[in-house]
mmCIF file with all atom_site columns, C-alpha atoms in Angstrom:
data_model
loop_
_atom_site.group_PDB
_atom_site.id
_atom_site.type_symbol
_atom_site.label_atom_id
_atom_site.label_alt_id
_atom_site.label_comp_id
_atom_site.label_asym_id
_atom_site.label_entity_id
_atom_site.label_seq_id
_atom_site.pdbx_PDB_ins_code
_atom_site.Cartn_x
_atom_site.Cartn_y
_atom_site.Cartn_z
_atom_site.occupancy
_atom_site.B_iso_or_equiv
_atom_site.pdbx_formal_charge
_atom_site.auth_seq_id
_atom_site.auth_comp_id
_atom_site.auth_asym_id
_atom_site.auth_atom_id
_atom_site.pdbx_PDB_model_num
ATOM 1   C CA . MET A 1 1   ? 16.172  -4.471  10.843  1.00 0.00 ? 1   MET A CA 1
ATOM 2   C CA . LYS A 1 2   ? 15.202  -6.364  7.755   1.00 0.00 ? 2   LYS A CA 1
ATOM 3   C CA . PRO A 1 3   ? 13.277  -4.763  4.885   1.00 0.00 ? 3   PRO A CA 1
ATOM 4   C CA . ALA A 1 4   ? 11.869  -6.739  1.990   1.00 0.00 ? 4   ALA A CA 1
ATOM 5   C CA . LEU A 1 5   ? 10.575  -5.599  -1.379  1.00 0.00 ? 5   LEU A CA 1
ATOM 6   C CA . LEU A 1 6   ? 8.327   -7.645  -3.583  1.00 0.00 ? 6   LEU A CA 1
ATOM 7   C CA . PHE A 1 7   ? 7.986   -7.181  -7.325  1.00 0.00 ? 7   PHE A CA 1
ATOM 8   C CA . SER A 1 8   ? 5.962   -9.113  -9.838  1.00 0.00 ? 8   SER A CA 1
ATOM 9   C CA . ARG A 1 9   ? 4.479   -8.535  -13.251 1.00 0.00 ? 9   ARG A CA 1
ATOM 10  C CA . ALA A 1 10  ? 1.463   -9.955  -15.041 1.00 0.00 ? 10  ALA A CA 1
ATOM 11  C CA . VAL A 1 11  ? -0.964  -8.433  -17.515 1.00 0.00 ? 11  VAL A CA 1
ATOM 12  C CA . LYS A 1 12  ? -0.465  -5.244  -15.555 1.00 0.00 ? 12  LYS A CA 1
ATOM 13  C CA . LEU A 1 13  ? 2.401   -4.217  -13.311 1.00 0.00 ? 13  LEU A CA 1
ATOM 14  C CA . LYS A 1 14  ? 2.012   -5.703  -9.839  1.00 0.00 ? 14  LYS A CA 1
ATOM 15  C CA . TYR A 1 15  ? 3.712   -4.411  -6.732  1.00 0.00 ? 15  TYR A CA 1
ATOM 16  C CA . SER A 1 16  ? 2.896   -4.385  -3.071  1.00 0.00 ? 16  SER A CA 1
ATOM 17  C CA . LEU A 1 17  ? 3.335   -2.479  0.118   1.00 0.00 ? 17  LEU A CA 1
ATOM 18  C CA . ILE A 1 18  ? 2.259   -3.002  3.716   1.00 0.00 ? 18  ILE A CA 1
ATOM 19  C CA . ILE A 1 19  ? 2.520   -0.755  6.784   1.00 0.00 ? 19  ILE A CA 1
ATOM 20  C CA . VAL A 1 20  ? 1.639   -1.219  10.450  1.00 0.00 ? 20  VAL A CA 1
ATOM 21  C CA . ALA A 1 21  ? 1.992   -0.001  14.006  1.00 0.00 ? 21  ALA A CA 1
ATOM 22  C CA . CYS A 1 22  ? 0.841   -1.253  17.361  1.00 0.00 ? 22  CYS A CA 1
ATOM 23  C CA . VAL A 1 23  ? -1.235  -0.972  20.524  1.00 0.00 ? 23  VAL A CA 1
ATOM 24  C CA . SER A 1 24  ? -4.549  -2.837  20.604  1.00 0.00 ? 24  SER A CA 1
ATOM 25  C CA . PHE A 1 25  ? -4.009  -6.435  19.528  1.00 0.00 ? 25  PHE A CA 1
ATOM 26  C CA . SER A 1 26  ? -5.369  -9.943  19.360  1.00 0.00 ? 26  SER A CA 1
ATOM 27  C CA . THR A 1 27  ? -3.353  -13.121 19.849  1.00 0.00 ? 27  THR A CA 1
ATOM 28  C CA . ILE A 1 28  ? -3.203  -15.572 16.932  1.00 0.00 ? 28  ILE A CA 1
ATOM 29  C CA . SER A 1 29  ? -0.904  -18.613 16.902  1.00 0.00 ? 29  SER A CA 1
ATOM 30  C CA . GLY A 1 30  ? 1.270   -17.087 19.623  1.00 0.00 ? 30  GLY A CA 1
ATOM 31  C CA . ALA A 1 31  ? 1.725   -13.821 17.713  1.00 0.00 ? 31  ALA A CA 1
ATOM 32  C CA . GLN A 1 32  ? 0.126   -10.483 18.515  1.00 0.00 ? 32  GLN A CA 1
ATOM 33  C CA . ILE A 1 33  ? -1.602  -8.837  15.565  1.00 0.00 ? 33  ILE A CA 1
ATOM 34  C CA . PHE A 1 34  ? -1.993  -5.146  16.240  1.00 0.00 ? 34  PHE A CA 1
ATOM 35  C CA . LYS A 1 35  ? -2.964  -1.764  14.905  1.00 0.00 ? 35  LYS A CA 1
ATOM 36  C CA . SER A 1 36  ? -2.775  1.665   16.476  1.00 0.00 ? 36  SER A CA 1
ATOM 37  C CA . PRO A 1 37  ? -2.877  5.329   15.499  1.00 0.00 ? 37  PRO A CA 1
ATOM 38  C CA . ASP A 1 38  ? 0.741   4.813   14.409  1.00 0.00 ? 38  ASP A CA 1
ATOM 39  C CA . SER A 1 39  ? -0.445  2.463   11.664  1.00 0.00 ? 39  SER A CA 1
ATOM 40  C CA . TYR A 1 40  ? -2.643  5.144   10.167  1.00 0.00 ? 40  TYR A CA 1
ATOM 41  C CA . ALA A 1 41  ? 0.007   7.809   10.702  1.00 0.00 ? 41  ALA A CA 1
ATOM 42  C CA . THR A 1 42  ? 2.482   5.711   8.730   1.00 0.00 ? 42  THR A CA 1
ATOM 43  C CA . ALA A 1 43  ? -0.007  5.190   5.919   1.00 0.00 ? 43  ALA A CA 1
ATOM 44  C CA . ASP A 1 44  ? -0.834  8.892   5.759   1.00 0.00 ? 44  ASP A CA 1
ATOM 45  C CA . LEU A 1 45  ? 2.855   9.807   5.714   1.00 0.00 ? 45  LEU A CA 1
ATOM 46  C CA . ILE A 1 46  ? 3.499   7.505   2.786   1.00 0.00 ? 46  ILE A CA 1
ATOM 47  C CA . MET A 1 47  ? 0.537   8.847   0.835   1.00 0.00 ? 47  MET A CA 1
ATOM 48  C CA . SER A 1 48  ? 1.733   12.402  1.421   1.00 0.00 ? 48  SER A CA 1
ATOM 49  C CA . GLN A 1 49  ? 5.314   11.553  0.454   1.00 0.00 ? 49  GLN A CA 1
ATOM 50  C CA . VAL A 1 50  ? 4.126   9.836   -2.719  1.00 0.00 ? 50  VAL A CA 1
ATOM 51  C CA . ASN A 1 51  ? 2.372   13.013  -3.789  1.00 0.00 ? 51  ASN A CA 1
ATOM 52  C CA . SER A 1 52  ? 5.392   15.133  -2.901  1.00 0.00 ? 52  SER A CA 1
ATOM 53  C CA . TYR A 1 53  ? 7.503   12.832  -5.056  1.00 0.00 ? 53  TYR A CA 1
ATOM 54  C CA . ARG A 1 54  ? 5.042   13.032  -7.941  1.00 0.00 ? 54  ARG A CA 1
ATOM 55  C CA . ASN A 1 55  ? 4.843   16.815  -7.617  1.00 0.00 ? 55  ASN A CA 1
ATOM 56  C CA . SER A 1 56  ? 8.636   17.061  -7.872  1.00 0.00 ? 56  SER A CA 1
ATOM 57  C CA . LEU A 1 57  ? 8.360   15.236  -11.203 1.00 0.00 ? 57  LEU A CA 1
ATOM 58  C CA . GLY A 1 58  ? 5.530   17.391  -12.515 1.00 0.00 ? 58  GLY A CA 1
ATOM 59  C CA . LEU A 1 59  ? 2.982   14.582  -12.189 1.00 0.00 ? 59  LEU A CA 1
ATOM 60  C CA . PRO A 1 60  ? -0.634  15.026  -10.982 1.00 0.00 ? 60  PRO A CA 1
ATOM 61  C CA . LYS A 1 61  ? -1.446  14.182  -7.380  1.00 0.00 ? 61  LYS A CA 1
ATOM 62  C CA . LEU A 1 62  ? -3.166  10.968  -6.321  1.00 0.00 ? 62  LEU A CA 1
ATOM 63  C CA . PHE A 1 63  ? -6.324  11.058  -4.231  1.00 0.00 ? 63  PHE A CA 1
ATOM 64  C CA . GLY A 1 64  ? -7.051  8.696   -1.356  1.00 0.00 ? 64  GLY A CA 1
ATOM 65  C CA . HIS A 1 65  ? -9.974  6.467   -2.305  1.00 0.00 ? 65  HIS A CA 1
ATOM 66  C CA . THR A 1 66  ? -12.239 4.566   0.087   1.00 0.00 ? 66  THR A CA 1
ATOM 67  C CA . LYS A 1 67  ? -12.587 1.502   -2.136  1.00 0.00 ? 67  LYS A CA 1
ATOM 68  C CA . LEU A 1 68  ? -8.846  1.179   -2.633  1.00 0.00 ? 68  LEU A CA 1
ATOM 69  C CA . ASN A 1 69  ? -8.410  1.645   1.109   1.00 0.00 ? 69  ASN A CA 1
ATOM 70  C CA . MET A 1 70  ? -10.758 -1.256  1.784   1.00 0.00 ? 70  MET A CA 1
ATOM 71  C CA . ALA A 1 71  ? -8.760  -3.509  -0.531  1.00 0.00 ? 71  ALA A CA 1
ATOM 72  C CA . ALA A 1 72  ? -5.397  -2.412  0.866   1.00 0.00 ? 72  ALA A CA 1
ATOM 73  C CA . GLN A 1 73  ? -6.368  -2.792  4.533   1.00 0.00 ? 73  GLN A CA 1
ATOM 74  C CA . ALA A 1 74  ? -7.964  -6.196  4.067   1.00 0.00 ? 74  ALA A CA 1
ATOM 75  C CA . TYR A 1 75  ? -4.878  -7.527  2.304   1.00 0.00 ? 75  TYR A CA 1
ATOM 76  C CA . ALA A 1 76  ? -2.390  -5.985  4.730   1.00 0.00 ? 76  ALA A CA 1
ATOM 77  C CA . ASP A 1 77  ? -4.362  -7.495  7.623   1.00 0.00 ? 77  ASP A CA 1
ATOM 78  C CA . TYR A 1 78  ? -4.356  -10.893 5.923   1.00 0.00 ? 78  TYR A CA 1
ATOM 79  C CA . LEU A 1 79  ? -0.598  -10.820 5.353   1.00 0.00 ? 79  LEU A CA 1
ATOM 80  C CA . ALA A 1 80  ? 0.039   -9.864  8.980   1.00 0.00 ? 80  ALA A CA 1
ATOM 81  C CA . ASP A 1 81  ? -2.434  -12.409 10.314  1.00 0.00 ? 81  ASP A CA 1
ATOM 82  C CA . THR A 1 82  ? -0.946  -15.280 8.300   1.00 0.00 ? 82  THR A CA 1
ATOM 83  C CA . ASN A 1 83  ? 2.633   -13.948 8.230   1.00 0.00 ? 83  ASN A CA 1
ATOM 84  C CA . THR A 1 84  ? 2.764   -14.519 4.480   1.00 0.00 ? 84  THR A CA 1
ATOM 85  C CA . GLN A 1 85  ? 3.863   -12.388 1.554   1.00 0.00 ? 85  GLN A CA 1
ATOM 86  C CA . GLY A 1 86  ? 3.289   -12.005 -2.147  1.00 0.00 ? 86  GLY A CA 1
ATOM 87  C CA . HIS A 1 87  ? 0.648   -10.517 -4.414  1.00 0.00 ? 87  HIS A CA 1
ATOM 88  C CA . GLN A 1 88  ? -1.428  -13.687 -4.422  1.00 0.00 ? 88  GLN A CA 1
ATOM 89  C CA . ALA A 1 89  ? -0.880  -14.924 -0.872  1.00 0.00 ? 89  ALA A CA 1
ATOM 90  C CA . ASN A 1 90  ? -4.617  -15.420 -0.322  1.00 0.00 ? 90  ASN A CA 1
ATOM 91  C CA . GLY A 1 91  ? -5.201  -16.981 -3.731  1.00 0.00 ? 91  GLY A CA 1
ATOM 92  C CA . THR A 1 92  ? -6.460  -13.819 -5.422  1.00 0.00 ? 92  THR A CA 1
ATOM 93  C CA . THR A 1 93  ? -4.825  -11.165 -7.604  1.00 0.00 ? 93  THR A CA 1
ATOM 94  C CA . PHE A 1 94  ? -4.640  -7.501  -6.625  1.00 0.00 ? 94  PHE A CA 1
ATOM 95  C CA . ASP A 1 95  ? -6.831  -6.738  -9.630  1.00 0.00 ? 95  ASP A CA 1
ATOM 96  C CA . ALA A 1 96  ? -9.557  -9.055  -8.316  1.00 0.00 ? 96  ALA A CA 1
ATOM 97  C CA . ARG A 1 97  ? -9.276  -7.744  -4.745  1.00 0.00 ? 97  ARG A CA 1
ATOM 98  C CA . ILE A 1 98  ? -9.539  -4.111  -5.822  1.00 0.00 ? 98  ILE A CA 1
ATOM 99  C CA . ARG A 1 99  ? -12.537 -4.781  -8.053  1.00 0.00 ? 99  ARG A CA 1
ATOM 100 C CA . ALA A 1 100 ? -14.206 -6.835  -5.307  1.00 0.00 ? 100 ALA A CA 1
ATOM 101 C CA . ALA A 1 101 ? -13.926 -3.809  -3.013  1.00 0.00 ? 101 ALA A CA 1
ATOM 102 C CA . GLY A 1 102 ? -16.028 -1.862  -5.522  1.00 0.00 ? 102 GLY A CA 1
ATOM 103 C CA . TYR A 1 103 ? -13.368 0.153   -7.347  1.00 0.00 ? 103 TYR A CA 1
ATOM 104 C CA . ARG A 1 104 ? -14.144 0.378   -11.062 1.00 0.00 ? 104 ARG A CA 1
ATOM 105 C CA . PRO A 1 105 ? -11.149 1.360   -13.210 1.00 0.00 ? 105 PRO A CA 1
ATOM 106 C CA . CYS A 1 106 ? -11.603 2.677   -16.705 1.00 0.00 ? 106 CYS A CA 1
ATOM 107 C CA . VAL A 1 107 ? -10.145 1.301   -19.913 1.00 0.00 ? 107 VAL A CA 1
ATOM 108 C CA . ARG A 1 108 ? -7.713  3.621   -21.717 1.00 0.00 ? 108 ARG A CA 1
ATOM 109 C CA . GLY A 1 109 ? -6.305  1.159   -24.214 1.00 0.00 ? 109 GLY A CA 1
ATOM 110 C CA . ALA A 1 110 ? -4.006  -1.817  -24.651 1.00 0.00 ? 110 ALA A CA 1
ATOM 111 C CA . GLY A 1 111 ? -0.838  -1.767  -22.580 1.00 0.00 ? 111 GLY A CA 1
ATOM 112 C CA . ILE A 1 112 ? -1.984  0.991   -20.202 1.00 0.00 ? 112 ILE A CA 1
ATOM 113 C CA . ASN A 1 113 ? -2.152  0.060   -16.539 1.00 0.00 ? 113 ASN A CA 1
ATOM 114 C CA . GLN A 1 114 ? -5.495  0.510   -14.806 1.00 0.00 ? 114 GLN A CA 1
ATOM 115 C CA . LEU A 1 115 ? -4.528  -0.906  -11.412 1.00 0.00 ? 115 LEU A CA 1
ATOM 116 C CA . ALA A 1 116 ? -1.306  -1.669  -9.551  1.00 0.00 ? 116 ALA A CA 1
ATOM 117 C CA . GLU A 1 117 ? -0.047  -2.712  -6.142  1.00 0.00 ? 117 GLU A CA 1
ATOM 118 C CA . ASN A 1 118 ? 3.171   -2.093  -4.216  1.00 0.00 ? 118 ASN A CA 1
ATOM 119 C CA . LEU A 1 119 ? 4.026   -4.261  -1.209  1.00 0.00 ? 119 LEU A CA 1
ATOM 120 C CA . TYR A 1 120 ? 6.668   -3.643  1.415   1.00 0.00 ? 120 TYR A CA 1
ATOM 121 C CA . TYR A 1 121 ? 7.706   -5.708  4.423   1.00 0.00 ? 121 TYR A CA 1
ATOM 122 C CA . TYR A 1 122 ? 9.872   -4.620  7.315   1.00 0.00 ? 122 TYR A CA 1
ATOM 123 C CA . THR A 1 123 ? 11.103  -6.512  10.372  1.00 0.00 ? 123 THR A CA 1
ATOM 124 C CA . SER A 1 124 ? 12.557  -4.870  13.468  1.00 0.00 ? 124 SER A CA 1
ATOM 125 C CA . ARG A 1 125 ? 13.577  -6.029  16.936  1.00 0.00 ? 125 ARG A CA 1
ATOM 126 C CA . GLY A 1 126 ? 13.238  -4.496  20.361  1.00 0.00 ? 126 GLY A CA 1
ATOM 127 C CA . GLY A 1 127 ? 10.212  -2.291  19.778  1.00 0.00 ? 127 GLY A CA 1
ATOM 128 C CA . PRO A 1 128 ? 7.779   -0.910  17.228  1.00 0.00 ? 128 PRO A CA 1
ATOM 129 C CA . MET A 1 129 ? 9.084   1.140   14.314  1.00 0.00 ? 129 MET A CA 1
ATOM 130 C CA . PRO A 1 130 ? 8.289   4.895   14.492  1.00 0.00 ? 130 PRO A CA 1
ATOM 131 C CA . PRO A 1 131 ? 5.928   5.958   11.676  1.00 0.00 ? 131 PRO A CA 1
ATOM 132 C CA . ALA A 1 132 ? 8.383   8.440   10.138  1.00 0.00 ? 132 ALA A CA 1
ATOM 133 C CA . LYS A 1 133 ? 11.161  5.844   9.916   1.00 0.00 ? 133 LYS A CA 1
ATOM 134 C CA . LEU A 1 134 ? 8.887   3.140   8.545   1.00 0.00 ? 134 LEU A CA 1
ATOM 135 C CA . ALA A 1 135 ? 7.406   5.465   5.931   1.00 0.00 ? 135 ALA A CA 1
ATOM 136 C CA . ALA A 1 136 ? 10.872  6.641   4.890   1.00 0.00 ? 136 ALA A CA 1
ATOM 137 C CA . ALA A 1 137 ? 12.123  3.055   4.614   1.00 0.00 ? 137 ALA A CA 1
ATOM 138 C CA . ALA A 1 138 ? 9.175   2.062   2.413   1.00 0.00 ? 138 ALA A CA 1
ATOM 139 C CA . MET A 1 139 ? 9.596   5.065   0.129   1.00 0.00 ? 139 MET A CA 1
ATOM 140 C CA . GLN A 1 140 ? 13.344  4.529   -0.165  1.00 0.00 ? 140 GLN A CA 1
ATOM 141 C CA . GLY A 1 141 ? 12.803  0.880   -1.012  1.00 0.00 ? 141 GLY A CA 1
ATOM 142 C CA . TRP A 1 142 ? 10.188  1.550   -3.666  1.00 0.00 ? 142 TRP A CA 1
ATOM 143 C CA . LYS A 1 143 ? 12.049  4.422   -5.279  1.00 0.00 ? 143 LYS A CA 1
ATOM 144 C CA . GLY A 1 144 ? 15.130  2.228   -5.474  1.00 0.00 ? 144 GLY A CA 1
ATOM 145 C CA . SER A 1 145 ? 13.233  -0.540  -7.271  1.00 0.00 ? 145 SER A CA 1
ATOM 146 C CA . PRO A 1 146 ? 12.422  0.203   -10.951 1.00 0.00 ? 146 PRO A CA 1
ATOM 147 C CA . GLY A 1 147 ? 9.140   -1.674  -10.936 1.00 0.00 ? 147 GLY A CA 1
ATOM 148 C CA . HIS A 1 148 ? 7.825   -0.163  -7.715  1.00 0.00 ? 148 HIS A CA 1
ATOM 149 C CA . ASP A 1 149 ? 9.060   3.273   -8.723  1.00 0.00 ? 149 ASP A CA 1
ATOM 150 C CA . ALA A 1 150 ? 7.197   2.969   -12.014 1.00 0.00 ? 150 ALA A CA 1
ATOM 151 C CA . ASN A 1 151 ? 3.958   2.583   -10.062 1.00 0.00 ? 151 ASN A CA 1
ATOM 152 C CA . LEU A 1 152 ? 4.728   5.638   -7.939  1.00 0.00 ? 152 LEU A CA 1
ATOM 153 C CA . ARG A 1 153 ? 5.355   7.650   -11.107 1.00 0.00 ? 153 ARG A CA 1
ATOM 154 C CA . TYR A 1 154 ? 2.648   6.201   -13.349 1.00 0.00 ? 154 TYR A CA 1
ATOM 155 C CA . PRO A 1 155 ? 1.182   9.302   -15.029 1.00 0.00 ? 155 PRO A CA 1
ATOM 156 C CA . THR A 1 156 ? -2.442  8.253   -15.523 1.00 0.00 ? 156 THR A CA 1
ATOM 157 C CA . PHE A 1 157 ? -3.252  6.934   -12.042 1.00 0.00 ? 157 PHE A CA 1
ATOM 158 C CA . ASN A 1 158 ? -5.859  9.055   -10.233 1.00 0.00 ? 158 ASN A CA 1
ATOM 159 C CA . ASP A 1 159 ? -6.239  7.319   -6.883  1.00 0.00 ? 159 ASP A CA 1
ATOM 160 C CA . HIS A 1 160 ? -4.302  5.384   -4.277  1.00 0.00 ? 160 HIS A CA 1
ATOM 161 C CA . ALA A 1 161 ? -4.490  4.051   -0.727  1.00 0.00 ? 161 ALA A CA 1
ATOM 162 C CA . VAL A 1 162 ? -1.953  2.724   1.743   1.00 0.00 ? 162 VAL A CA 1
ATOM 163 C CA . ALA A 1 163 ? -2.642  0.329   4.603   1.00 0.00 ? 163 ALA A CA 1
ATOM 164 C CA . VAL A 1 164 ? -0.355  -0.923  7.339   1.00 0.00 ? 164 VAL A CA 1
ATOM 165 C CA . ALA A 1 165 ? -0.673  -4.018  9.489   1.00 0.00 ? 165 ALA A CA 1
ATOM 166 C CA . ALA A 1 166 ? 1.794   -5.635  11.865  1.00 0.00 ? 166 ALA A CA 1
ATOM 167 C CA . ARG A 1 167 ? 2.446   -8.660  14.007  1.00 0.00 ? 167 ARG A CA 1
ATOM 168 C CA . ARG A 1 168 ? 4.628   -9.186  17.045  1.00 0.00 ? 168 ARG A CA 1
ATOM 169 C CA . ASP A 1 169 ? 6.445   -12.428 17.815  1.00 0.00 ? 169 ASP A CA 1
ATOM 170 C CA . GLY A 1 170 ? 8.319   -11.852 21.069  1.00 0.00 ? 170 GLY A CA 1
ATOM 171 C CA . ASP A 1 171 ? 10.575  -8.864  20.423  1.00 0.00 ? 171 ASP A CA 1
ATOM 172 C CA . VAL A 1 172 ? 10.268  -9.177  16.625  1.00 0.00 ? 172 VAL A CA 1
ATOM 173 C CA . TYR A 1 173 ? 7.907   -6.756  14.882  1.00 0.00 ? 173 TYR A CA 1
ATOM 174 C CA . THR A 1 174 ? 6.940   -7.517  11.284  1.00 0.00 ? 174 THR A CA 1
ATOM 175 C CA . TYR A 1 175 ? 5.207   -4.816  9.259   1.00 0.00 ? 175 TYR A CA 1
ATOM 176 C CA . LYS A 1 176 ? 3.137   -5.399  6.133   1.00 0.00 ? 176 LYS A CA 1
ATOM 177 C CA . ILE A 1 177 ? 2.395   -2.417  3.900   1.00 0.00 ? 177 ILE A CA 1
ATOM 178 C CA . ALA A 1 178 ? -0.003  -2.496  0.944   1.00 0.00 ? 178 ALA A CA 1
ATOM 179 C CA . HIS A 1 179 ? -0.266  0.357   -1.548  1.00 0.00 ? 179 HIS A CA 1
ATOM 180 C CA . GLU A 1 180 ? -3.021  0.164   -4.162  1.00 0.00 ? 180 GLU A CA 1
ATOM 181 C CA . PHE A 1 181 ? -3.269  2.372   -7.269  1.00 0.00 ? 181 PHE A CA 1
ATOM 182 C CA . GLY A 1 182 ? -6.166  2.980   -9.643  1.00 0.00 ? 182 GLY A CA 1
ATOM 183 C CA . ASP A 1 183 ? -7.200  4.890   -12.744 1.00 0.00 ? 183 ASP A CA 1
ATOM 184 C CA . MET A 1 184 ? -10.763 6.090   -13.361 1.00 0.00 ? 184 MET A CA 1
ATOM 185 C CA . CYS A 1 185 ? -9.907  8.235   -16.408 1.00 0.00 ? 185 CYS A CA 1
ATOM 186 C CA . ARG A 1 186 ? -10.693 11.458  -14.572 1.00 0.00 ? 186 ARG A CA 1
ATOM 187 C CA . PRO A 1 187 ? -8.942  14.687  -15.589 1.00 0.00 ? 187 PRO A CA 1
ATOM 188 C CA . PRO A 1 188 ? -5.711  15.350  -13.622 1.00 0.00 ? 188 PRO A CA 1
ATOM 189 C CA . ASN A 1 189 ? -6.166  16.591  -10.045 1.00 0.00 ? 189 ASN A CA 1
ATOM 190 C CA . VAL A 1 190 ? -9.940  15.943  -10.028 1.00 0.00 ? 190 VAL A CA 1
ATOM 191 C CA . PRO A 1 191 ? -11.108 13.801  -7.068  1.00 0.00 ? 191 PRO A CA 1
ATOM 192 C CA . ASP A 1 192 ? -13.777 11.100  -7.158  1.00 0.00 ? 192 ASP A CA 1
ATOM 193 C CA . ALA A 1 193 ? -16.832 11.204  -4.898  1.00 0.00 ? 193 ALA A CA 1
ATOM 194 C CA . ASN A 1 194 ? -15.216 8.418   -2.857  1.00 0.00 ? 194 ASN A CA 1
ATOM 195 C CA . GLN A 1 195 ? -12.127 10.467  -2.060  1.00 0.00 ? 195 GLN A CA 1
ATOM 196 C CA . PHE A 1 196 ? -11.152 10.582  1.591   1.00 0.00 ? 196 PHE A CA 1
ATOM 197 C CA . GLY A 1 197 ? -9.179  13.246  3.344   1.00 0.00 ? 197 GLY A CA 1
ATOM 198 C CA . LYS A 1 198 ? -8.262  11.422  6.550   1.00 0.00 ? 198 LYS A CA 1
ATOM 199 C CA . ARG A 1 199 ? -7.536  7.736   6.919   1.00 0.00 ? 199 ARG A CA 1
ATOM 200 C CA . ILE A 1 200 ? -10.545 5.482   7.422   1.00 0.00 ? 200 ILE A CA 1
ATOM 201 C CA . ARG A 1 201 ? -10.290 3.643   10.747  1.00 0.00 ? 201 ARG A CA 1
#
């Protein structure tokens, strides 16, 4: 099993995370690109664990947001489809992708992050990774990386979304997890109208 963390920094902190599971699939370049209820279960587990982590630190919870979910899922799918990695694998920045999905962050002041992205990649052999194990691996990886952990603990973020996508090459399963964060300058623990309770499928 081979996990991979990605960390980069620009005007704002940039991180990424991708998560996937399998069942229905399409064949592209000899690889099977798939999603299943396990993909969404993994994403939901991560989102829940992020809030548990923040709660243990006395930080406000993050709300799932439909616009961030659109950005995260599209990018996770792209990374799985092309078997690439990085915050600009498709030639765009996470900031541009999130804004293109319709999410409108606020402006708090110079040096304060409005948006961020965590990416996580995991490769396993012999079968798909159970959601609980994949979610735990992603969380452990991010918490162990100062840059990724800073995104998880960023105090002014209001919203987040996690998406998982995966590909299968023979007995090798590669998972791409994307985690997007945003700040709309709402008071702590106040959801936006675009909050979602269950994962959008």
